[in-house]
Amino acid sequence: QVQLVESGGGLVQPGGSLRLSCVASGSTFSSYTMRWYRQGPGKERELVAGIDTGGGTNYADSGKGRFTISRDNAKNTVYLQMNSLKPEDTAVYYCRAARVIGIWNVYWGQGTQVTVSS
């Protein structure tokens, strides 16, 4: 069992920056692919960025060039650096951990609110 706790959300003006953090419990963090998702008002949850166990990253088009995902396995933490924020980035951001050992093991955090507004 893995517990994920996100933090770092808040209110920011357009063009501003935030860094989200997601801390995982347990000693097997490095074996999980980590992803950030978001769900805006009235929208479906969507993938924002992912990082695999080897450090390979991928991004949704909406965040390319503005968002950076990274991980620190020693701290059991995955980060999402978000720059040049836009009002359309307003959403609840969720952290997800996943790995396959025979079956899928998938865990979600509780989410952190990001509001981009002047």
XYZ file of C-alpha atoms in Angstrom:
118
model
C 0.000 0.000 0.000
C 1.244 3.455 -0.943
C -0.101 6.731 0.367
C 0.428 9.883 -1.669
C 0.195 13.399 -0.275
C 0.272 16.384 -2.614
C 1.119 19.927 -1.634
C 2.136 23.215 -3.184
C -1.106 24.324 -4.749
C -2.601 27.744 -4.291
C -3.681 30.949 -5.957
C -1.299 32.460 -8.482
C -1.566 35.216 -11.051
C -1.346 34.458 -14.759
C 2.286 34.138 -15.784
C 3.285 32.981 -12.324
C 4.842 29.744 -11.159
C 4.111 26.978 -8.683
C 5.891 23.811 -7.706
C 3.755 20.892 -6.679
C 5.128 18.080 -4.556
C 3.849 14.582 -3.972
C 5.351 12.563 -1.157
C 4.878 8.804 -1.121
C 4.929 6.502 1.855
C 6.848 3.251 1.841
C 10.224 2.085 0.603
C 9.368 1.107 -2.958
C 8.842 4.558 -4.467
C 11.599 4.100 -7.039
C 9.760 1.165 -8.592
C 6.695 3.237 -9.455
C 5.963 5.228 -12.565
C 4.664 8.577 -11.347
C 2.197 10.834 -13.073
C 0.457 14.112 -12.494
C -3.142 14.493 -13.599
C -5.521 17.399 -13.306
C -9.258 17.939 -13.340
C -10.608 21.365 -14.117
C -14.110 22.599 -13.325
C -16.614 20.655 -15.394
C -13.861 18.710 -17.131
C -12.626 15.155 -17.129
C -9.388 14.222 -15.422
C -6.477 14.490 -17.832
C -2.824 13.512 -17.841
C -0.388 16.381 -17.342
C 3.013 14.696 -17.143
C 4.665 11.408 -16.290
C 8.071 10.132 -15.230
C 9.127 6.512 -15.335
C 11.479 4.572 -13.099
C 14.446 5.436 -15.302
C 13.702 9.147 -15.302
C 12.136 9.282 -18.742
C 9.463 11.945 -18.988
C 6.435 12.704 -21.088
C 4.083 15.662 -21.202
C 0.664 16.529 -22.453
C 0.699 19.174 -25.155
C -0.928 21.640 -22.774
C 2.147 21.718 -20.547
C 5.045 21.228 -22.955
C 7.637 23.932 -22.533
C 6.008 25.215 -19.347
C 5.856 22.237 -16.971
C 8.682 20.036 -15.730
C 8.227 16.777 -13.869
C 11.037 15.362 -11.759
C 11.541 12.849 -8.995
C 13.812 12.431 -5.998
C 13.810 8.777 -5.023
C 15.803 9.479 -1.862
C 12.950 11.694 -0.669
C 10.112 9.568 -2.093
C 8.922 12.682 -3.869
C 7.787 13.665 -7.331
C 7.578 17.303 -8.349
C 5.753 19.304 -10.964
C 7.290 22.682 -11.704
C 4.740 24.844 -13.467
C 5.778 28.092 -15.125
C 3.931 30.664 -17.223
C 0.663 29.573 -15.701
C -2.577 30.355 -17.495
C -6.158 30.581 -16.228
C -6.921 27.357 -18.083
C -4.410 25.570 -15.847
C -6.857 26.024 -12.979
C -7.662 22.550 -11.684
C -7.209 20.069 -8.909
C -3.894 18.358 -9.505
C -3.519 14.712 -8.555
C -0.481 12.522 -8.135
C -0.633 8.891 -9.291
C 1.731 5.996 -8.654
C 1.585 2.816 -10.716
C 3.542 -0.356 -11.234
C 2.891 -3.861 -12.494
C 3.854 -6.840 -10.361
C 1.645 -9.529 -11.755
C -1.242 -7.109 -11.504
C -1.508 -3.349 -11.668
C -0.922 -1.488 -8.417
C -2.300 2.039 -8.768
C -2.551 4.693 -6.077
C -3.862 8.256 -6.105
C -3.345 11.234 -3.876
C -6.136 13.443 -2.587
C -5.297 16.341 -4.886
C -4.169 19.921 -4.484
C -6.024 22.929 -5.868
C -4.296 25.258 -8.305
C -6.098 28.471 -9.190
C -4.693 30.846 -11.774
C -6.452 34.170 -11.632
C -5.770 37.869 -11.463
